CSV table of C-alpha atoms and ligand atoms in Angstrom, one decimal:
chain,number,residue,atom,x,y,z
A,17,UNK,CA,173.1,165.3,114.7
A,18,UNK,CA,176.0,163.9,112.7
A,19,UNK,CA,175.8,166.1,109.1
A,20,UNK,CA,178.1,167.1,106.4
A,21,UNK,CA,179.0,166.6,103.0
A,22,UNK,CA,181.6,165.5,100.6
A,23,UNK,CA,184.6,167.7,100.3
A,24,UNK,CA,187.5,168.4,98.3
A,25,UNK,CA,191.1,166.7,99.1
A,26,UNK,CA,193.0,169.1,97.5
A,27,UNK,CA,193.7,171.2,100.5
A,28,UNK,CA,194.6,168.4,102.9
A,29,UNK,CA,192.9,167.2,106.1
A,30,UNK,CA,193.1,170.3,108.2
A,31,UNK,CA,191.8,172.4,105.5
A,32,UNK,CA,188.4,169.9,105.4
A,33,UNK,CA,187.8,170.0,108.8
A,34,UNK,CA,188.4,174.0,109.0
A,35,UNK,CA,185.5,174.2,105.9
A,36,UNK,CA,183.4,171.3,107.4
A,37,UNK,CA,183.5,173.7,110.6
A,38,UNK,CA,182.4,177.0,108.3
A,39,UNK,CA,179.2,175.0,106.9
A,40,UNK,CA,178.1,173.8,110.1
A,41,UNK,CA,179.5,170.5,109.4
A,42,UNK,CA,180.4,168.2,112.1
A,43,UNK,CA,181.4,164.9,109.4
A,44,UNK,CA,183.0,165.0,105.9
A,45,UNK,CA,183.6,162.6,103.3
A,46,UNK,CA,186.2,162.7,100.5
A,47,UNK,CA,187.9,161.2,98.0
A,48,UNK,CA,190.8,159.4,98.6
A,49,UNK,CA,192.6,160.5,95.0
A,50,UNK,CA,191.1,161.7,92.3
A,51,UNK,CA,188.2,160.0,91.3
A,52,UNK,CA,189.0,158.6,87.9
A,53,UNK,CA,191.8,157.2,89.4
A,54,UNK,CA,195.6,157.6,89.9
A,55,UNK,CA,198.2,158.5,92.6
A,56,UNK,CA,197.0,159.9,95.7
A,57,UNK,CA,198.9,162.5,97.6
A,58,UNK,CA,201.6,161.4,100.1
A,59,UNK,CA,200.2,161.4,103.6
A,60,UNK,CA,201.5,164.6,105.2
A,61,UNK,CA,202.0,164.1,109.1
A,62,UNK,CA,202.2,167.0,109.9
A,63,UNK,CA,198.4,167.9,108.5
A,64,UNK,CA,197.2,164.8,109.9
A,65,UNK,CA,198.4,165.5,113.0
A,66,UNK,CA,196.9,169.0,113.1
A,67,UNK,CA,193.4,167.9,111.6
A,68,UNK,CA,193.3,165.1,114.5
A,69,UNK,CA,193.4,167.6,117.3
A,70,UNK,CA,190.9,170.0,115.4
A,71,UNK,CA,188.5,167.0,114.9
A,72,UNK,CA,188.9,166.1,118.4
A,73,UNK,CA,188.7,169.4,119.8
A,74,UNK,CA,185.3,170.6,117.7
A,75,UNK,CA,184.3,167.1,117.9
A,76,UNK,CA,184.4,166.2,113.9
A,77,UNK,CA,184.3,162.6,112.9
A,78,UNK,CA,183.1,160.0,111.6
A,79,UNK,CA,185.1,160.6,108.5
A,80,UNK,CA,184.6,159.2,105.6
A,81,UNK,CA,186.8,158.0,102.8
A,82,UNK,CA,185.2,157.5,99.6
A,83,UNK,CA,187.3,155.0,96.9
A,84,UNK,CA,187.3,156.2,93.1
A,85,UNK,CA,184.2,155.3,91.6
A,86,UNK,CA,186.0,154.1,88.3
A,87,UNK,CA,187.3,151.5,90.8
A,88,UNK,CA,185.5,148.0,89.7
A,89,UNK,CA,186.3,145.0,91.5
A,90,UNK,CA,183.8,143.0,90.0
A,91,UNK,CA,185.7,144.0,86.3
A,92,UNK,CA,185.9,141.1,83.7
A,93,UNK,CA,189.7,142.2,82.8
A,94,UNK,CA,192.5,141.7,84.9
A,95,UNK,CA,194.5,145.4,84.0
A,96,UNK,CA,190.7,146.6,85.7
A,97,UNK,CA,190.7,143.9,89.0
A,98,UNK,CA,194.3,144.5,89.7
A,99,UNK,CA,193.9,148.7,89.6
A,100,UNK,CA,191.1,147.7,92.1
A,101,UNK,CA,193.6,146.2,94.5
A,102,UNK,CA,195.9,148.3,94.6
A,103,UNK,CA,194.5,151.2,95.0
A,104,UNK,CA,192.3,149.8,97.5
A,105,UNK,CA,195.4,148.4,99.5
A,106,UNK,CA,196.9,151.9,99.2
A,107,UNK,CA,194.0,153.5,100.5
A,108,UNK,CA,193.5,151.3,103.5
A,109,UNK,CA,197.2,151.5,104.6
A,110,UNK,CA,197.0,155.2,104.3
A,111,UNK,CA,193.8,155.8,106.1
A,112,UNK,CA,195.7,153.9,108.9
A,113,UNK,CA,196.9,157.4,109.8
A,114,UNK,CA,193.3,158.3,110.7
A,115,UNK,CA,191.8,155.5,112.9
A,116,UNK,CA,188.4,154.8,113.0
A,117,UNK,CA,187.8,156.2,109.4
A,118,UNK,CA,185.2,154.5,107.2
A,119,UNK,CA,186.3,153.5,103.8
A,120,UNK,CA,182.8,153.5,101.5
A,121,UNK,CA,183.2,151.5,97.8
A,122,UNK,CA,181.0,151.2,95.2
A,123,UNK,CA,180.4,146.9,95.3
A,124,UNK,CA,181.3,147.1,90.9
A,125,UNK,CA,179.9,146.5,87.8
A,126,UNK,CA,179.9,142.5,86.5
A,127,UNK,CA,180.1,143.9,82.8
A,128,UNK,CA,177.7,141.0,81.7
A,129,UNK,CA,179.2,138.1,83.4
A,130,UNK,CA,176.1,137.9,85.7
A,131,UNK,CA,175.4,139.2,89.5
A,132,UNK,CA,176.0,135.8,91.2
A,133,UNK,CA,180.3,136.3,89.6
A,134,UNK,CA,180.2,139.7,90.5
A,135,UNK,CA,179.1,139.1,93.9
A,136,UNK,CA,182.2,136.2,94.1
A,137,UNK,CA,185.1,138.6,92.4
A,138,UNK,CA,184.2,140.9,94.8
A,139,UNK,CA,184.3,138.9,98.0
A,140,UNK,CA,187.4,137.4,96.5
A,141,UNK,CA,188.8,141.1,96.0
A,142,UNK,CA,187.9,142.4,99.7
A,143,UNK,CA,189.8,139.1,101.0
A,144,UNK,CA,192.6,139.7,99.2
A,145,UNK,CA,192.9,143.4,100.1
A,146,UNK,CA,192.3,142.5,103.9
A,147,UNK,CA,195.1,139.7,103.7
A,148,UNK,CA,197.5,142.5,102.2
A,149,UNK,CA,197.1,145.2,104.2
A,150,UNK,CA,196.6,142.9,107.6
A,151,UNK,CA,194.5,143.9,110.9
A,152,UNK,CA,193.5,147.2,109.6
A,153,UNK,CA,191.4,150.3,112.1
A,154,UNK,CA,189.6,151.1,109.2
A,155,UNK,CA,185.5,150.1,109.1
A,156,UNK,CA,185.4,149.2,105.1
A,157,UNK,CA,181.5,150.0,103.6
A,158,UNK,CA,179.7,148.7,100.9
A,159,UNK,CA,177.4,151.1,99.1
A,160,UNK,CA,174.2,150.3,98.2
A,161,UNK,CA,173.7,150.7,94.7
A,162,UNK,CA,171.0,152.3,92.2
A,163,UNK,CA,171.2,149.2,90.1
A,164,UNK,CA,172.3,151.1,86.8
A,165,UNK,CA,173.6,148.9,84.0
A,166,UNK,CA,175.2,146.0,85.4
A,167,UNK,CA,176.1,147.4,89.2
A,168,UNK,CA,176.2,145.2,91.7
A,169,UNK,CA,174.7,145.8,95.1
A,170,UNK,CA,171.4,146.8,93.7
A,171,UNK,CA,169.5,145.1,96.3
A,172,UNK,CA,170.1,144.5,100.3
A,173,UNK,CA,170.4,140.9,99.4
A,174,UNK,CA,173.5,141.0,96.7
A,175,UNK,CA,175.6,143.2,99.5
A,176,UNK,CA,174.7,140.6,102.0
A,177,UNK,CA,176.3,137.6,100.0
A,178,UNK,CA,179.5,139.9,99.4
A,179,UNK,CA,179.7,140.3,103.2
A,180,UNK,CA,178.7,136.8,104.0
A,181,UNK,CA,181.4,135.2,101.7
A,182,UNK,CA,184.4,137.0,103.2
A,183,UNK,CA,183.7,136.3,106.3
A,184,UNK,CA,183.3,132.4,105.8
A,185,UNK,CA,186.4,132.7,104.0
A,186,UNK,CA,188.1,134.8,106.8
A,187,UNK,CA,186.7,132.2,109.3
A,188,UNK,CA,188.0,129.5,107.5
A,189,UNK,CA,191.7,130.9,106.1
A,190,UNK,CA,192.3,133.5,108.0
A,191,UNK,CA,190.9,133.6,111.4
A,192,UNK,CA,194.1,136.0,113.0
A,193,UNK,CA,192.5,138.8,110.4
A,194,UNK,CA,188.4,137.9,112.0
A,195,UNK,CA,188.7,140.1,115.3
A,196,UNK,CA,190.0,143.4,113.2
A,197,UNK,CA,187.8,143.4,110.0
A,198,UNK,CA,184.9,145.2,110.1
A,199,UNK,CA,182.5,145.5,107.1
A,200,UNK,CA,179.8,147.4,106.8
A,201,UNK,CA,177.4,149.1,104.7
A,202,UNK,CA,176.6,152.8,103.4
A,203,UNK,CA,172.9,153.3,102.6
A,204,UNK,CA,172.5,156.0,99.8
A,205,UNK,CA,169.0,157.3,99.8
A,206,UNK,CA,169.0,158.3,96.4
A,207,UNK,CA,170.7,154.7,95.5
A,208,UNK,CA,167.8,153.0,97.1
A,209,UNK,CA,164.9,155.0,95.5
A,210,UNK,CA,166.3,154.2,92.7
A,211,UNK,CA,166.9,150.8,93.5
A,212,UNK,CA,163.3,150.2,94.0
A,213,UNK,CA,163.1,150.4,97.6
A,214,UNK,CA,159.9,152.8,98.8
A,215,UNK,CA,162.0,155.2,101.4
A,216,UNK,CA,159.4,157.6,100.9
A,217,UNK,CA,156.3,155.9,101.4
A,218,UNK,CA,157.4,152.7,103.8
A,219,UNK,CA,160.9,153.9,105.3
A,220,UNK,CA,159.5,151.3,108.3
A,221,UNK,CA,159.2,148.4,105.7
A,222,UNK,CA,162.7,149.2,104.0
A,223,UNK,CA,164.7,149.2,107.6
A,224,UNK,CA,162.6,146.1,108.5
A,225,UNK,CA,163.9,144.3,105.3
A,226,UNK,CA,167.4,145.4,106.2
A,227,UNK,CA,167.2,144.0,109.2
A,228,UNK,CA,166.0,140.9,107.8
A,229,UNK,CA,168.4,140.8,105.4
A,230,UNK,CA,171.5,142.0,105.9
A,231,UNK,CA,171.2,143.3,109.9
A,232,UNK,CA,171.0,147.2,110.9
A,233,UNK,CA,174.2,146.7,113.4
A,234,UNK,CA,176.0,146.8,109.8
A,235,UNK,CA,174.4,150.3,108.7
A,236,UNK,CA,177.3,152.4,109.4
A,237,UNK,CA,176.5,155.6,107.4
A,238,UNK,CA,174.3,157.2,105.1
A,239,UNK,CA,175.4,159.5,101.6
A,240,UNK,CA,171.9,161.6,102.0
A,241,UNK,CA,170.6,162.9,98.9
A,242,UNK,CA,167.4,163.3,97.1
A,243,UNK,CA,166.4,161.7,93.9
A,244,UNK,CA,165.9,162.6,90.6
A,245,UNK,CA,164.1,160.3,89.4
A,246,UNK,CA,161.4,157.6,90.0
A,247,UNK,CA,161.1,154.9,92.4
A,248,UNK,CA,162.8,151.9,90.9
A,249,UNK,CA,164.4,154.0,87.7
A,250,UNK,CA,167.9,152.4,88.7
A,251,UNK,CA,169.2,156.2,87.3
A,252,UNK,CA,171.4,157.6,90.2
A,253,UNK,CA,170.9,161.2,89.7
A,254,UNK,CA,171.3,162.6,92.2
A,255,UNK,CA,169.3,165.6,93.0
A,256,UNK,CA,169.2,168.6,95.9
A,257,UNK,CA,167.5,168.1,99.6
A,258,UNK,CA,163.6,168.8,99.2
A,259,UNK,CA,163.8,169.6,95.3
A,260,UNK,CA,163.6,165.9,93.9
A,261,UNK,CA,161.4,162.8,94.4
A,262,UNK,CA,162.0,161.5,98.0
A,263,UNK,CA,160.3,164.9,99.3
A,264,UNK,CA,161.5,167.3,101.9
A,265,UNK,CA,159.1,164.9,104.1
A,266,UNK,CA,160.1,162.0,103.1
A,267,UNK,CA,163.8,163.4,104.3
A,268,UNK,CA,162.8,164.5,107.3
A,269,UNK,CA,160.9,161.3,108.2
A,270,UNK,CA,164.7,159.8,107.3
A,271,UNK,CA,166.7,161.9,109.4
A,272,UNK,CA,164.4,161.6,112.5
A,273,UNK,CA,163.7,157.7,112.5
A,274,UNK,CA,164.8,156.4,115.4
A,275,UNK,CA,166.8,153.8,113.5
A,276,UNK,CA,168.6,156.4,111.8
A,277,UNK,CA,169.0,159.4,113.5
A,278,UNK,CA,172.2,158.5,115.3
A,279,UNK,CA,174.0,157.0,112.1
A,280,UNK,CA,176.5,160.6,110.6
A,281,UNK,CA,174.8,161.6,106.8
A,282,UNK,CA,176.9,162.6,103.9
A,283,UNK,CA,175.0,164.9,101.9
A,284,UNK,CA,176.1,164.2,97.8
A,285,UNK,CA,174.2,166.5,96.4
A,286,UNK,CA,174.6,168.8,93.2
A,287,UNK,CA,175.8,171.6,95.6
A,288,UNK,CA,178.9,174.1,96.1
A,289,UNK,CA,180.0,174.8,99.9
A,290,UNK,CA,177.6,177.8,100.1
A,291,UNK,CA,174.5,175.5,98.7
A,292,UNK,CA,175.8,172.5,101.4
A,293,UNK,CA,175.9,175.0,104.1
A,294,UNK,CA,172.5,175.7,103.3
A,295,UNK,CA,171.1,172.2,103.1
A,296,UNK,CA,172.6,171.8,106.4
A,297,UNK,CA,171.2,174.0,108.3
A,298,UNK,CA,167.9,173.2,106.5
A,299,UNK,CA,168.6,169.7,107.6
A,300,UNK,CA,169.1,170.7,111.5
A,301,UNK,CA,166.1,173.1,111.7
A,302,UNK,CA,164.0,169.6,110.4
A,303,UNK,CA,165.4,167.5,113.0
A,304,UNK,CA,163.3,166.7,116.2
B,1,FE,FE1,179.3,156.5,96.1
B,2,FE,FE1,176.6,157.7,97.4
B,3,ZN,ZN1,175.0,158.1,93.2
């Protein structure tokens, strides 16, 4: 089973896989700089180096990368669209160092100016990052989002136009940059409840939809954490494994389906390492 949870940068990437070994972790997701935004570390080779042969040796990966969440592509000012690019540039040439990363970002807000132009900035956003940082190793991941305020990616259908208008584009303008872009998507449980999709009482029905609609070859990872709130509340509060409204049943039906299983889960909970570790091994003594 592919588990962990999100750590903190601060010590480098040795340091996370050494504590995503000490929880029983075998994947990790971080931020790339601090979330609210501003410089990220220079990449230090020599830790890269030395985390690479730890994670090959204990056999940690996928990682993930997780963009500021202040980050909004879909923003109706430019100062806010061109922070977007370039820290998303930044990020993607840096995670070069680390092939085969995943690189999850929240879709963005349209601030009123409607879904349909949120759903074109931020096409026109990934198409401009992809032509700046060129044929990239990196797998980049929508999230699905809990449809608070004026988010976009609140339903499978909005992340499948995002996807679907890049890759026309790609096909049409940039067809050297088609065989080496990967885009996928991050399915957060919690986001989804929210949403309005029924993981809990139809998890069949909701990967079926998927399917339909955007395709399950493009579900790349999952951010696993209970809800706090209602089905369809479009909160995103997240809340601890078992202790919130998807169930500790409901998880466990998620974690064993047999569309799922294989895909690595980020926990996000409201945890510290010791209350991850826990969750963790809760998590393995539920799989079958
Ligand atoms: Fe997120
Ligand atoms: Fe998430
Ligand atoms: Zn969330």
């Amino acid at each position: 089973m592919k588990i962990g949870c999100h750590l903190s940068s601060s010590g480098g990437y040795l340091a996370m896989g050494q504590t995503a070994e000490s929880i029983g972790a075998n994947v990790f997701q971080f931020f790339t700089r601090n979330p609210r935004g501003g410089a990220a570390k220079p990449i230090d080779i020599r830790d890269v180096d030395a985390f690479l042969k730890f994670a090959e040796e204990k056999g940690i990966g996928p990682i993930l990368a997780h963009a500021p969440y202040t980050l909004n592509a879909a923003g109706a000012e430019k100062r806010v669209t061109d922070f977007a690019l370039e820290v998303m540039i930044d990020d993607l040439k840096r995670l070069e160092y680390t092939p085969g990363a995943l690189y999850n970002f929240h879709p963005g807000s349209h601030v009123g100016q409607g879904a349909e132009k949120g759903i074109e900035l931020i096409a026109n956003h990934l198409i401009k990052v992809l032509e700046a940082t060129g044929p990239i190793k990196t797998t980049i991941l929508l999230e699905t989002m809990a449809g608070k305020g004026s988010e976009v990616g609140r339903n499978f259908g909005e992340i499948k136009s995002i996807i679907d208008k890049v890759e026309q584009s790609l096909i049409t303008h940039h067809s050297s940059l088609i065989a080496s872009t990967r885009l996928g998507v991050c399915l957060d449980t919690c986001h989804v409840w929210d949403g309005g999709y029924d993981i809990v009482n139809d998890l069949d029905g909701v990967l079926d939809e998927f399917d339909q609609v955007i395709g399950l070859d493009r579900l790349k990872a999952i951010h696993l954490n209970d809800s706090m709130n209602v089905l369809a509340a479009h909160k995103d509060r997240h809340e601890k494994i078992g202790k919130g409204k998807l169930t500790l049943e409901g998880i466990a039906r998620i974690i064993n389906h047999p569309k799922l299983k294989d895909l690595p889960f980020y926990l996000e909970t409201p945890c510290d390492l010791q209350g991850y570790k826990e969750e963790i091994a809760l998590l393995k003594g539920l799989r079958k």
